[in-house]
């Protein structure tokens, strides 16, 4: 796909539904007693992998555009899948399913694509094994043998919502309560949705206590727009001169809004308006207008609040004045690809001064950013980040394998065209 620089990015739009919430709506809907209706479901390949896995465990799921109906069968209603469950490219499906399946009364196997087979599972296995789970494999395919679980008190070694959620799903079936301590707060959609469905999940600072449940009550979910998808247009509007974009109904759960805080600190002109509640999650309309940006330091507690937005923030940094230092983000090394290596390599291709460090990167803005032939590493967020860079670069760019965006954002390029027309 060829992308030429644009004069401006203007308009308003609704981005597709939140990926994290969409996955969880299927999983928790399947475990609930009764019917769950989901509106605004993200029809990305990752969430469709989750649907496929639950269909293979006997759950009827009807998809009609972005409306999905899940016919829950209760906490013990899943049936043993005939084959290995295939999670495609989806880390969230893989990790959360591992916790859930560890607690079932049947054996199972989880496998995914080449990228999933390289992503670590040991950090998920460790707490589950302490609970009594029997899991073989530090990488996919992982084999799970049925075993009774007991509650534990566990300190997560990294702030990871996938890891936390895997333990929470297992904890629903354990004997006794489970206490999870997070080093930093990660996204809390699992906790919110479980509480909404009647589970006892309590937060106290960095500690979450979860009691086992015998029943979850089916609840309908309205999925907010994914702030991680909106982020691409926020940065596009910030770096392309004469731009203004309004993104409607975007989820602004405080565990996810690092992108807004950081862009504002960089000097972006952003307005967050019309804040309201949508099905237990706060949403708002976000307007971003172009303005000069300056480099900043991003690290510590901020990282889990914008982990998926770091590639596109690195693009913003390339157009900012001064140095942007990203630290404490070693988790980026084990995403869909090694995003520290991928981002710095692709930025260098665009003539940007970008250096990889063990836990992040250093980007010095100010040089002319040039269009180039960008690689995507089969990573949806790399493809979208480099497409955003291409809008504001000098000269033409190309994006290899652009259809990879369908993992989390089908229709991304159509929306981009709409804003640049
Ligand atoms: C997610 C958690 C994050 C994030 C991923 C979605 C989730 O992963 O990067 O895109 O839905 O729980 P980690 O938990 O590995 O940080």
mmCIF file of N, CA, C and O in Angstrom, residues 315-353:
data_model
loop_
_atom_site.group_PDB
_atom_site.id
_atom_site.type_symbol
_atom_site.label_atom_id
_atom_site.label_comp_id
_atom_site.label_asym_id
_atom_site.label_seq_id
_atom_site.Cartn_x
_atom_site.Cartn_y
_atom_site.Cartn_z
ATOM 1 N N UNK A 315 6.189 7.567 17.108
ATOM 2 C CA UNK A 315 6.003 8.357 15.882
ATOM 3 C C UNK A 315 5.800 9.831 16.249
ATOM 4 O O UNK A 315 6.408 10.721 15.645
ATOM 5 N N UNK A 316 4.974 10.082 17.261
ATOM 6 C CA UNK A 316 4.790 11.477 17.704
ATOM 7 C C UNK A 316 6.136 12.069 18.121
ATOM 8 O O UNK A 316 6.446 13.221 17.789
ATOM 9 N N UNK A 317 6.947 11.270 18.810
ATOM 10 C CA UNK A 317 8.256 11.748 19.281
ATOM 11 C C UNK A 317 9.167 12.123 18.122
ATOM 12 O O UNK A 317 9.981 13.045 18.223
ATOM 13 N N UNK A 318 9.024 11.409 17.002
ATOM 14 C CA UNK A 318 9.859 11.701 15.826
ATOM 15 C C UNK A 318 9.573 13.100 15.291
ATOM 16 O O UNK A 318 10.428 13.726 14.669
ATOM 17 N N UNK A 319 8.349 13.596 15.512
ATOM 18 C CA UNK A 319 7.967 14.924 15.027
ATOM 19 C C UNK A 319 8.062 15.980 16.130
ATOM 20 O O UNK A 319 7.699 17.131 15.907
ATOM 21 N N UNK A 320 8.492 15.575 17.324
ATOM 22 C CA UNK A 320 8.572 16.511 18.450
ATOM 23 C C UNK A 320 9.960 17.147 18.500
ATOM 24 O O UNK A 320 10.932 16.593 17.997
ATOM 25 N N UNK A 321 10.029 18.278 19.130
ATOM 26 C CA UNK A 321 11.304 18.970 19.337
ATOM 27 C C UNK A 321 11.975 18.338 20.563
ATOM 28 O O UNK A 321 11.319 18.185 21.599
ATOM 29 N N UNK A 322 13.222 17.935 20.453
ATOM 30 C CA UNK A 322 13.934 17.429 21.622
ATOM 31 C C UNK A 322 13.824 15.918 21.790
ATOM 32 O O UNK A 322 13.357 15.201 20.911
ATOM 33 N N UNK A 323 14.262 15.476 22.976
ATOM 34 C CA UNK A 323 14.460 14.043 23.220
ATOM 35 C C UNK A 323 13.245 13.445 23.922
ATOM 36 O O UNK A 323 12.761 13.997 24.909
ATOM 37 N N UNK A 324 12.782 12.290 23.425
ATOM 38 C CA UNK A 324 11.776 11.501 24.138
ATOM 39 C C UNK A 324 12.459 10.219 24.593
ATOM 40 O O UNK A 324 13.063 9.505 23.789
ATOM 41 N N UNK A 325 12.374 9.960 25.893
ATOM 42 C CA UNK A 325 13.001 8.760 26.451
ATOM 43 C C UNK A 325 11.894 7.857 26.972
ATOM 44 O O UNK A 325 11.118 8.259 27.853
ATOM 45 N N UNK A 326 11.807 6.646 26.435
ATOM 46 C CA UNK A 326 10.822 5.663 26.912
ATOM 47 C C UNK A 326 11.576 4.617 27.723
ATOM 48 O O UNK A 326 12.533 4.011 27.222
ATOM 49 N N UNK A 327 11.177 4.456 28.998
ATOM 50 C CA UNK A 327 11.866 3.529 29.918
ATOM 51 C C UNK A 327 10.859 2.569 30.547
ATOM 52 O O UNK A 327 9.662 2.837 30.540
ATOM 53 N N UNK A 328 11.359 1.509 31.177
ATOM 54 C CA UNK A 328 10.527 0.544 31.936
ATOM 55 C C UNK A 328 9.521 -0.180 31.050
ATOM 56 O O UNK A 328 8.491 -0.645 31.531
ATOM 57 N N UNK A 329 9.814 -0.253 29.762
ATOM 58 C CA UNK A 329 8.843 -0.838 28.830
ATOM 59 C C UNK A 329 9.382 -2.131 28.212
ATOM 60 O O UNK A 329 9.133 -2.438 27.050
ATOM 61 N N UNK A 330 10.115 -2.918 29.039
ATOM 62 C CA UNK A 330 10.691 -4.163 28.502
ATOM 63 C C UNK A 330 9.615 -5.112 27.978
ATOM 64 O O UNK A 330 9.878 -5.936 27.111
ATOM 65 N N UNK A 331 8.365 -4.962 28.471
ATOM 66 C CA UNK A 331 7.247 -5.787 27.983
ATOM 67 C C UNK A 331 7.053 -5.659 26.466
ATOM 68 O O UNK A 331 6.522 -6.557 25.838
ATOM 69 N N UNK A 332 7.497 -4.504 25.919
ATOM 70 C CA UNK A 332 7.351 -4.304 24.471
ATOM 71 C C UNK A 332 8.117 -5.348 23.665
ATOM 72 O O UNK A 332 7.807 -5.597 22.511
ATOM 73 N N UNK A 333 9.124 -5.945 24.309
ATOM 74 C CA UNK A 333 9.947 -6.934 23.596
ATOM 75 C C UNK A 333 9.162 -8.209 23.298
ATOM 76 O O UNK A 333 9.548 -8.986 22.436
ATOM 77 N N UNK A 334 8.076 -8.458 24.059
ATOM 78 C CA UNK A 334 7.343 -9.717 23.896
ATOM 79 C C UNK A 334 5.898 -9.479 23.453
ATOM 80 O O UNK A 334 4.997 -10.237 23.779
ATOM 81 N N UNK A 335 5.679 -8.408 22.700
ATOM 82 C CA UNK A 335 4.357 -8.177 22.113
ATOM 83 C C UNK A 335 4.265 -8.944 20.775
ATOM 84 O O UNK A 335 5.062 -9.850 20.540
ATOM 85 N N UNK A 336 3.342 -8.574 19.913
ATOM 86 C CA UNK A 336 3.132 -9.288 18.655
ATOM 87 C C UNK A 336 4.454 -9.466 17.900
ATOM 88 O O UNK A 336 4.659 -10.438 17.179
ATOM 89 N N UNK A 337 5.336 -8.473 18.070
ATOM 90 C CA UNK A 337 6.726 -8.623 17.656
ATOM 91 C C UNK A 337 7.545 -7.899 18.725
ATOM 92 O O UNK A 337 6.982 -7.326 19.659
ATOM 93 N N UNK A 338 8.876 -7.912 18.619
ATOM 94 C CA UNK A 338 9.698 -7.111 19.531
ATOM 95 C C UNK A 338 9.527 -5.649 19.090
ATOM 96 O O UNK A 338 10.162 -5.196 18.135
ATOM 97 N N UNK A 339 8.653 -4.946 19.778
ATOM 98 C CA UNK A 339 8.299 -3.591 19.312
ATOM 99 C C UNK A 339 9.399 -2.574 19.568
ATOM 100 O O UNK A 339 9.389 -1.507 18.945
ATOM 101 N N UNK A 340 10.346 -2.859 20.451
ATOM 102 C CA UNK A 340 11.471 -1.929 20.627
ATOM 103 C C UNK A 340 12.361 -2.006 19.379
ATOM 104 O O UNK A 340 12.694 -0.982 18.767
ATOM 105 N N UNK A 341 12.677 -3.229 18.961
ATOM 106 C CA UNK A 341 13.505 -3.403 17.767
ATOM 107 C C UNK A 341 12.756 -2.907 16.528
ATOM 108 O O UNK A 341 13.319 -2.182 15.692
ATOM 109 N N UNK A 342 11.480 -3.284 16.407
ATOM 110 C CA UNK A 342 10.720 -2.946 15.193
ATOM 111 C C UNK A 342 10.563 -1.432 15.049
ATOM 112 O O UNK A 342 10.809 -0.879 13.972
ATOM 113 N N UNK A 343 10.182 -0.759 16.126
ATOM 114 C CA UNK A 343 9.938 0.693 16.037
ATOM 115 C C UNK A 343 11.239 1.430 15.713
ATOM 116 O O UNK A 343 11.267 2.285 14.818
ATOM 117 N N UNK A 344 12.326 1.093 16.406
ATOM 118 C CA UNK A 344 13.564 1.846 16.171
ATOM 119 C C UNK A 344 14.106 1.565 14.762
ATOM 120 O O UNK A 344 14.604 2.469 14.090
ATOM 121 N N UNK A 345 13.960 0.335 14.280
ATOM 122 C CA UNK A 345 14.415 0.011 12.922
ATOM 123 C C UNK A 345 13.615 0.799 11.886
ATOM 124 O O UNK A 345 14.171 1.388 10.951
ATOM 125 N N UNK A 346 12.287 0.815 12.053
ATOM 126 C CA UNK A 346 11.453 1.487 11.051
ATOM 127 C C UNK A 346 11.613 3.009 11.130
ATOM 128 O O UNK A 346 11.600 3.687 10.116
ATOM 129 N N UNK A 347 11.773 3.546 12.351
ATOM 130 C CA UNK A 347 11.993 4.997 12.453
ATOM 131 C C UNK A 347 13.317 5.382 11.789
ATOM 132 O O UNK A 347 13.401 6.408 11.109
ATOM 133 N N UNK A 348 14.338 4.552 11.975
ATOM 134 C CA UNK A 348 15.633 4.848 11.352
ATOM 135 C C UNK A 348 15.488 4.870 9.827
ATOM 136 O O UNK A 348 16.095 5.695 9.134
ATOM 137 N N UNK A 349 14.651 3.989 9.294
ATOM 138 C CA UNK A 349 14.383 3.950 7.856
ATOM 139 C C UNK A 349 13.788 5.290 7.386
ATOM 140 O O UNK A 349 13.942 5.677 6.236
ATOM 141 N N UNK A 350 13.099 5.972 8.306
ATOM 142 C CA UNK A 350 12.479 7.268 7.972
ATOM 143 C C UNK A 350 13.404 8.438 8.327
ATOM 144 O O UNK A 350 12.946 9.574 8.427
ATOM 145 N N UNK A 351 14.676 8.128 8.564
ATOM 146 C CA UNK A 351 15.682 9.162 8.878
ATOM 147 C C UNK A 351 15.529 9.742 10.291
ATOM 148 O O UNK A 351 16.059 10.803 10.589
ATOM 149 N N UNK A 352 14.820 9.035 11.163
ATOM 150 C CA UNK A 352 14.638 9.526 12.537
ATOM 151 C C UNK A 352 15.796 9.015 13.400
ATOM 152 O O UNK A 352 16.247 7.879 13.250
ATOM 153 N N UNK A 353 16.251 9.862 14.310
ATOM 154 C CA UNK A 353 17.304 9.492 15.257
ATOM 155 C C UNK A 353 16.661 8.692 16.396
ATOM 156 O O UNK A 353 16.069 9.269 17.308
#
